[in-house]
C-alpha positions as a printed Julia matrix, in Angstrom:
73×3 Matrix{Float64}:
 -0.03  -0.03    0.32
  2.8    2.09    0.97
  4.78   2.09   -2.27
  1.95   2.4    -4.25
  0.98   5.89   -2.73
  4.51   6.42   -3.18
  3.89   5.97   -6.75
  0.94   7.95   -7.17
  2.52  11.08   -5.13
  5.35  10.68   -7.85
  2.5   11.01  -10.61
  1.0   13.64   -8.82
 -2.25  11.99   -7.99
 -2.15  13.24   -4.59
 -5.58  12.82   -3.32
 -5.38   8.81   -4.02
 -2.11   9.03   -2.44
 -3.85  10.25    0.89
 -5.62   8.11    0.68
 -4.24   5.09    0.64
 -0.73   6.16    2.77
 -3.7    7.35    4.78
 -4.66   4.66    5.25
 -1.52   2.41    5.52
 -0.54   4.81    8.49
 -3.05   3.65   10.58
 -2.92   0.1     9.93
  0.6    0.1    10.78
  0.95   2.35   13.63
 -1.24  -0.25   15.63
  1.45  -3.13   14.02
  4.85  -2.11   13.6
  7.32  -0.3    15.86
  7.35   3.31   15.39
 11.4    2.53   13.39
 10.15  -0.21   11.63
 11.68   0.76    8.07
  8.1    0.39    6.38
  6.4    2.54    9.22
  8.84   5.1     8.3
  8.75   5.0     4.52
  4.82   5.36    4.89
  5.64   8.43    7.61
  7.48  10.61    5.19
  5.63   9.67    2.24
  2.26  10.57    3.86
  4.2   14.44    4.9
  5.42  14.35    1.76
  1.88  14.65    0.06
  0.09  16.6     2.8
  2.85  19.13    1.99
  1.92  19.04   -1.24
 -1.39  19.24   -0.93
 -0.93  22.47    0.7
 -1.51  21.05    4.33
  1.46  22.34    6.09
  0.7   21.54    9.58
 -0.77  17.52    8.88
  2.7   17.72    6.98
  4.57  19.9     9.81
  3.35  17.1    12.42
  4.44  14.37   10.6
  8.05  15.79   10.09
  8.31  16.58   13.66
  7.22  12.96   13.92
 10.1   11.39   11.72
 12.83  13.99   13.36
 12.81  12.66   17.05
 12.8    8.84   16.05
 15.58  10.24   14.11
 16.96  12.0    17.41
 16.22   8.53   19.2
 18.27   6.67   18.03
């Protein structure tokens, strides 16, 4: 789901990418550790999608979450 969302993002199909990435994020946050590479890829893709959609608050929140994870390693 994440890879397809990122592909849609690259094709500038941001609303479709957002749908898939939000769904992936919601499923993964309960199943995977937040340091899991797949979860990190989903968070990064969703943050980028939000930025491209002009949803800066959501993009900043996710970017901050990524930074916090990186700083804790």
